[in-house]
Coordinates of C-alpha atoms in Angstrom, one line a residue:
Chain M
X1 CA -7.9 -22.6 -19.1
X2 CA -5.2 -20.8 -20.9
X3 CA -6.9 -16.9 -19.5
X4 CA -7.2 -18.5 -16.1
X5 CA -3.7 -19.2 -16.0
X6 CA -2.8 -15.8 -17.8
X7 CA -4.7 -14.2 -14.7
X8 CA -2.8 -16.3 -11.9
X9 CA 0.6 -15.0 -13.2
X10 CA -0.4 -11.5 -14.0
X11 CA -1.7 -12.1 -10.0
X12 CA 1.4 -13.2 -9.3
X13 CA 3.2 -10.5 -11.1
X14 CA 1.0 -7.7 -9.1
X15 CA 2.3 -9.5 -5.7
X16 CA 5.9 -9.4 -7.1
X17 CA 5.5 -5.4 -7.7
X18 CA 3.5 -4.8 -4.3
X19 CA 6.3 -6.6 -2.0
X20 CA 8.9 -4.6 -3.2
X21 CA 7.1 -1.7 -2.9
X22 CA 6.3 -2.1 0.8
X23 CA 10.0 -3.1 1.4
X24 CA 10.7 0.2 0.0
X25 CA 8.3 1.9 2.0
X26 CA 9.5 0.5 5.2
X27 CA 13.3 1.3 4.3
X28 CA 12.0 5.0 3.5
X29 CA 10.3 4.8 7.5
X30 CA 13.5 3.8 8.8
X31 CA 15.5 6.2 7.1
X32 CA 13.2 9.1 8.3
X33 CA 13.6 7.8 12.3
X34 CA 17.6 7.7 11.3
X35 CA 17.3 10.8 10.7
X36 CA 15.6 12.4 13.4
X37 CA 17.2 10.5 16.8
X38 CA 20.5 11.4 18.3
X39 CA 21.6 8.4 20.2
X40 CA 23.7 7.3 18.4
X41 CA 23.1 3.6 19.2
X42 CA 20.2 3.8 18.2
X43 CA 21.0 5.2 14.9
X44 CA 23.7 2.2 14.0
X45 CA 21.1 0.0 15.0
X46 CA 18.8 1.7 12.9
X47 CA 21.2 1.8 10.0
X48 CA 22.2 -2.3 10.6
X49 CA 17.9 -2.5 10.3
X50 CA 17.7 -0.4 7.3
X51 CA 20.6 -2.8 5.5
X52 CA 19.3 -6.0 6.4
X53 CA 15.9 -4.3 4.8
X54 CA 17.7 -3.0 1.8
X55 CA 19.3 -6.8 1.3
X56 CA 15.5 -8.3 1.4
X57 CA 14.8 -5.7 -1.4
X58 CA 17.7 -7.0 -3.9
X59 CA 16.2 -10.4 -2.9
X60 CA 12.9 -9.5 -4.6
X61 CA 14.8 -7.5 -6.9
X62 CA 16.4 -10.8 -7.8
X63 CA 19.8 -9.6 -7.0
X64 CA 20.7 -12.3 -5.2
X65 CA 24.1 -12.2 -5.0
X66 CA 24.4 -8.5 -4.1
X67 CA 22.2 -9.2 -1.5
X68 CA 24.3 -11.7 0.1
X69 CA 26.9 -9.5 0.3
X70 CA 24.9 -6.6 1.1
X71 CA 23.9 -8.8 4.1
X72 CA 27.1 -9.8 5.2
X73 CA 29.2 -6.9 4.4
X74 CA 26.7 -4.1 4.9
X75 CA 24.7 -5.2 7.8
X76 CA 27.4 -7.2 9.5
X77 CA 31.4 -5.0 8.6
X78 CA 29.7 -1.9 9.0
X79 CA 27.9 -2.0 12.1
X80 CA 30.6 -3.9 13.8
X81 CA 32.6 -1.0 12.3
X82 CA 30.5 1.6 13.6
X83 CA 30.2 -0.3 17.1
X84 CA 34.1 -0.3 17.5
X85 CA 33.8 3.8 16.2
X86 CA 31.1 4.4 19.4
X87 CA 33.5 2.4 21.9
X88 CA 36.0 4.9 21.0
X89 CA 33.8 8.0 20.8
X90 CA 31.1 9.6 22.7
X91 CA 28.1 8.0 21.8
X92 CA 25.1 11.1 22.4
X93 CA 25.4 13.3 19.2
X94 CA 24.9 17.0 20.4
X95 CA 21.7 19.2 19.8
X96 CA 22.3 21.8 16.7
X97 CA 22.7 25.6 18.0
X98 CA 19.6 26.5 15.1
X99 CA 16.9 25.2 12.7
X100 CA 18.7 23.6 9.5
X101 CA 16.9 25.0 7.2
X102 CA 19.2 26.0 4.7
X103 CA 20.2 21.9 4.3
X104 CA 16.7 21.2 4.1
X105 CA 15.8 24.1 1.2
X106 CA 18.5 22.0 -0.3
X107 CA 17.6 18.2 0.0
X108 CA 14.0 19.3 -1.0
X109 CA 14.9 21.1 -3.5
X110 CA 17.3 18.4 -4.9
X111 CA 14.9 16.1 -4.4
X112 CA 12.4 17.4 -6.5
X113 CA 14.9 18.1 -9.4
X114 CA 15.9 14.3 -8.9
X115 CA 12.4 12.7 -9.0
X116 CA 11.2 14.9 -12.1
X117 CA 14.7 13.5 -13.9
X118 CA 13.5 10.0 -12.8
X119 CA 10.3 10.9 -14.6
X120 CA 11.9 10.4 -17.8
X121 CA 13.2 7.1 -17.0
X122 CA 11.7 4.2 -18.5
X123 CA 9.1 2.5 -16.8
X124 CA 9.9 0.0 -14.0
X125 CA 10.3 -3.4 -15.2
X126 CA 10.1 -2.6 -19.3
X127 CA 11.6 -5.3 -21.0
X128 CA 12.5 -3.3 -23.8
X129 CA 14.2 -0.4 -21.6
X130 CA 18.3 0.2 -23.1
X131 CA 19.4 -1.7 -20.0
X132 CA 18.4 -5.0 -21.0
X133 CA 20.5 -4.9 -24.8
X134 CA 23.7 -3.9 -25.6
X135 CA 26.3 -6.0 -23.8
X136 CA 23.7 -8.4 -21.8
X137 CA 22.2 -11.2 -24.3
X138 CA 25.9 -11.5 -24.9
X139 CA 26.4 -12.4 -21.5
X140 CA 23.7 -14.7 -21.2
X141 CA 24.6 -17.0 -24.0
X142 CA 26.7 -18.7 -21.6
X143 CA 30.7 -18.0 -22.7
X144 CA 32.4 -19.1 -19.7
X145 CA 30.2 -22.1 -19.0
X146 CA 29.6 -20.6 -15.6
X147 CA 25.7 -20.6 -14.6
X148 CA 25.6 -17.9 -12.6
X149 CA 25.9 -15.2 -14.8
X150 CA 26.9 -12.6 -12.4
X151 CA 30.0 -14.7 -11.1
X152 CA 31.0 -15.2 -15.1
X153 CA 30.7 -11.4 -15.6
X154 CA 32.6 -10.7 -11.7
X155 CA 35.3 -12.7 -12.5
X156 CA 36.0 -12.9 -16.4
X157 CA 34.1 -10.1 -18.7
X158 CA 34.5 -7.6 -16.1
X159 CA 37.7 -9.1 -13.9
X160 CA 39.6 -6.3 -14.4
X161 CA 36.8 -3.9 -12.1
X162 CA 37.1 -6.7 -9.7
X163 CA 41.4 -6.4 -9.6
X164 CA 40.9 -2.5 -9.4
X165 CA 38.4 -3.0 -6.3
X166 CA 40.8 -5.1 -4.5
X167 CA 43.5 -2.3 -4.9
X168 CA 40.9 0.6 -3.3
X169 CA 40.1 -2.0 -0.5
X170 CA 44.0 -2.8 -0.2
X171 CA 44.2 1.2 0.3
X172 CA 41.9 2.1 2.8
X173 CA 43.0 -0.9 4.7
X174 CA 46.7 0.1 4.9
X175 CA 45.2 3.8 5.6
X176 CA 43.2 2.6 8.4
X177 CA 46.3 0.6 9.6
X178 CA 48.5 3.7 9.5
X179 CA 45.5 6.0 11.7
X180 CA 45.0 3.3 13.9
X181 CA 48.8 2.3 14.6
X182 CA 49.7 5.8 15.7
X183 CA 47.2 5.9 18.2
X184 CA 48.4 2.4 19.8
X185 CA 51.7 4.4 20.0
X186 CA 50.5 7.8 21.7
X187 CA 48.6 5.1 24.0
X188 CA 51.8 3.8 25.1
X189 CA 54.0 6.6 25.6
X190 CA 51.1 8.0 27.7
X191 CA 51.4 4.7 29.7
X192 CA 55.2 5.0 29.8
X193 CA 54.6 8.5 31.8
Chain Q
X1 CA 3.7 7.8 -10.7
X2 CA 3.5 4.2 -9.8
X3 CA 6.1 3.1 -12.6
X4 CA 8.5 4.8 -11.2
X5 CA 7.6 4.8 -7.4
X6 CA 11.3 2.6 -7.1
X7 CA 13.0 5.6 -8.3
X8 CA 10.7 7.8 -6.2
X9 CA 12.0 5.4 -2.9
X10 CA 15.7 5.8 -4.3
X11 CA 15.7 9.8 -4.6
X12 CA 14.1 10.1 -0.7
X13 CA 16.5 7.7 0.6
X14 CA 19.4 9.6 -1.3
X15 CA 18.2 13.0 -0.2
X16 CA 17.7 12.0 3.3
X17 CA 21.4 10.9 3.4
X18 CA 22.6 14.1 1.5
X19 CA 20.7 16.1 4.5
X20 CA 22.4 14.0 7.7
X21 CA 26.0 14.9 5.6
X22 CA 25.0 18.9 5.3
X23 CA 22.8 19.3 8.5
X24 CA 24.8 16.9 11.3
X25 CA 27.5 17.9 13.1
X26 CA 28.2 14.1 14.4
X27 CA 30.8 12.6 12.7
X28 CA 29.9 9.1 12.9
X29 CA 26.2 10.2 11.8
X30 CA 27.7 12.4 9.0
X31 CA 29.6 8.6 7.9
X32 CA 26.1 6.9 8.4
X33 CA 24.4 9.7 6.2
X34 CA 27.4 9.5 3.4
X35 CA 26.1 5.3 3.6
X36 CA 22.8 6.1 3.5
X37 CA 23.8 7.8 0.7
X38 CA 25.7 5.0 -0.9
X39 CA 23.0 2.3 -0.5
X40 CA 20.4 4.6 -2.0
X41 CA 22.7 4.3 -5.0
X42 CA 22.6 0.3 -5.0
X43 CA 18.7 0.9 -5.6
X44 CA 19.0 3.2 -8.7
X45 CA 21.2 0.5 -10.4
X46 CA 19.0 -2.5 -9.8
X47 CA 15.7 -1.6 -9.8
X48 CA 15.8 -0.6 -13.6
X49 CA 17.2 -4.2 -14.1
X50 CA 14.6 -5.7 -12.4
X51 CA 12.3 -7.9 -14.9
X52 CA 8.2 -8.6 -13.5
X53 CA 8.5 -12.5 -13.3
X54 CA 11.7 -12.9 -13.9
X55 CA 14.3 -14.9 -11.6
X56 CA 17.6 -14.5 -10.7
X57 CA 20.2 -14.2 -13.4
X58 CA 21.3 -18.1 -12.5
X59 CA 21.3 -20.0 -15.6
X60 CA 18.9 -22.8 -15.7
X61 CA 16.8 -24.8 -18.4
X62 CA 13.7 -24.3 -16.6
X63 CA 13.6 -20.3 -16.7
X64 CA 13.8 -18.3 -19.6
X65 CA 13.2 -14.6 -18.6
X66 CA 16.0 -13.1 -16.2
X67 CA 16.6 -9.8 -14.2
X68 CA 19.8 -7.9 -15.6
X69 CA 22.9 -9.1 -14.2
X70 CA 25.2 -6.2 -15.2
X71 CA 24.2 -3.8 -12.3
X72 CA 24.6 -6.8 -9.8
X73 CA 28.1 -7.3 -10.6
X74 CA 28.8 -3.0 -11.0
X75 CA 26.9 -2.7 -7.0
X76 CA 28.8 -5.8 -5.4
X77 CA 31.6 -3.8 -6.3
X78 CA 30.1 -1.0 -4.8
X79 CA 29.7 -2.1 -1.9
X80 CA 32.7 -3.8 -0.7
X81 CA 34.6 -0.4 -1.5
X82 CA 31.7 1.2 0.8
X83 CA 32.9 -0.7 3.6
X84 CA 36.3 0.4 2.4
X85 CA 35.6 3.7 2.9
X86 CA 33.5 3.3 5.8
X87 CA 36.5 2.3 7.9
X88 CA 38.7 4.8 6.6
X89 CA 36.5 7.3 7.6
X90 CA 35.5 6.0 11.4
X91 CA 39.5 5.8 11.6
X92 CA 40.0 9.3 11.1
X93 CA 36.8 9.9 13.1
X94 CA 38.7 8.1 16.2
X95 CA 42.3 9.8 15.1
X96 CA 40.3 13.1 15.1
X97 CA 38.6 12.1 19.0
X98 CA 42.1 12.0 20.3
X99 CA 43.2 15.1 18.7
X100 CA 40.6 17.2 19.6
X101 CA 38.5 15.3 22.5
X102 CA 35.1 15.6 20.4
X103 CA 33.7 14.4 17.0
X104 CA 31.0 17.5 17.0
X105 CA 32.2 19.6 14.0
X106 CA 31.5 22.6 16.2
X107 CA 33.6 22.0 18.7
X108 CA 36.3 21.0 16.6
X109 CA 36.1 24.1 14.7
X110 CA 36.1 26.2 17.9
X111 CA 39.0 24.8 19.1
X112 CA 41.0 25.3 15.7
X113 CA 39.8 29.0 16.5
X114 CA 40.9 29.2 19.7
X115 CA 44.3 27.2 18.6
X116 CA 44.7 30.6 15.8
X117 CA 43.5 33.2 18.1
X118 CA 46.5 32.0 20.4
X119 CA 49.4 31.9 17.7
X120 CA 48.5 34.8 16.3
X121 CA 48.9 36.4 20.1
X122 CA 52.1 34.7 20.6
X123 CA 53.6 36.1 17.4

């Protein structure tokens, strides 16, 4: 009884590791189609597809939370962002004059140095890999009386990241306020001729 | 091989946004690429936190094996400032339309050409 169970989880467990794997390989497919087409609606659309894939992978990562976000932010900001960018802008990117093929030695080459550091890595999923000690079975005892562990770290063991993310996004808003309000101007003047 | 196949994922993804950055001249897909780029990074944080039957890092009596929640609290932060600098960069992209009527790097850089070419003659 006890074995039979055993073998439904470590079932179960196989599933787990297969679906994220296929999620995976599907965001890798849709990355490689970015990469190749030059509409460029097409390609936002593309990259709106490839987030909403990336946020079902932090769902079966359990990442819940980033994945929310990752949902909302990523999928839905950006591509409206991006949208807004093509209404302004010309929306066919231009063929290259030659072959890239110095960029390419590059990313290969890159790419192979990257995935033979990864080697060294410890396995995927090892319970006892650094990650899961130091600081985190302090955070799961449960300090702050919050459950959801990741809000408890967001917003007290860590709220000082959080204040210092506010300020970058406080930045880049004002800098896109300062592009953007220029341009209104130049628009009217041009009007006023 | 298989152990680390989500690292494997993570390093393509990365590499394939590194090569739209170097090999595009399109602004806006150069901003895509630099995302690409960034999301790839979300994927090296959390997969290494990722437990086999483990559940989301909500406390609860009836679970007693969770996935990390360190990463997931470093990449939320990540990703709002993405967005951050998503914007900032298709603002300039549109400042840079207006200034020079293109967002093909080439062009651009033949016109700053041209723009010299003609001082230099005037001086």
């Amino acid at each position: 009884m006890q074995a039979q169970a055993g073998a439904g989880r470590r079932g179960r467990d196989d599933i787990e590791a297969l679906i994220i794997d296929i999620l995976l390989v599907l965001m890798a497919f849709t990355v490689l189609i970015l990469v190749r087409i030059r509409h460029l609606f097409t390609v936002v659309v593309l990259s709106g597809i490839y987030s909403f894939l990336m946020a079902t992978v932090l769902v079966a990562l359990d990442a819940v939370d980033v994945a929310m976000t990752e949902a909302a932010v990523g999928a839905g900001v950006s591509t409206v962002l991006l949208l807004g960018a093509l209404h302004l802008c010309k929306s066919e990117e231009a063929r290259p004059a030659h072959k890239p093929w110095i960029p390419l030695a590059v990313s290969v080459s890159t790419a192979a140095l990257l995935i033979y550091g990864a080697m060294g890595l410890p396995d995927f999923a090892d319970p006892d890999a650094p990650i899961h000690h130091h600081v985190v079975p302090r955070y799961m005892q449960n300090e702050t009386d919050v459950p959801n562990v990741v809000t408890a770290v967001l917003a007290s063991f860590r709220g000082y990241d959080t204040l210092g993310e506010t300020t970058v996004v406080f930045t880049a808003g004002a800098g896109v306020i300062a592009l953007l309000r220029r341009r209104r101007k130049a628009v009217e003047k041009a009007d006023g001729k | 091989m298989l152990d680390h196949f989500g690292y494997v994922v993570t390093v393509l993804l990365m590499v394939a946004g590194l090569f739209i950055v170097i090999a595009r001249g399109n602004l806006i897909k150069k901003l895509i690429g630099l995302s690409i780029f960034q999301t790839s990074v979300y994927l090296l944080y959390i997969v290494p936190g990722k437990l086999i039957g483990g559940t989301a890092p909500i406390l609860s009596p009836q679970f007693s094996v969770y996935s990390n929640p360190l990463p997931h609290v470093l990449i939320l932060t990540a990703i709002v400032v993405g967005v951050a600098t998503l914007a900032l960069g298709l603002a300039l992209a549109v400042r840079i339309r207006e200034a020079y009527d293109s967002i093909e790097e080439d062009e651009i850089l033949m016109r700053d050409q041209i723009a010299n070419s003609n001082e230099g003659m005037n001086a």
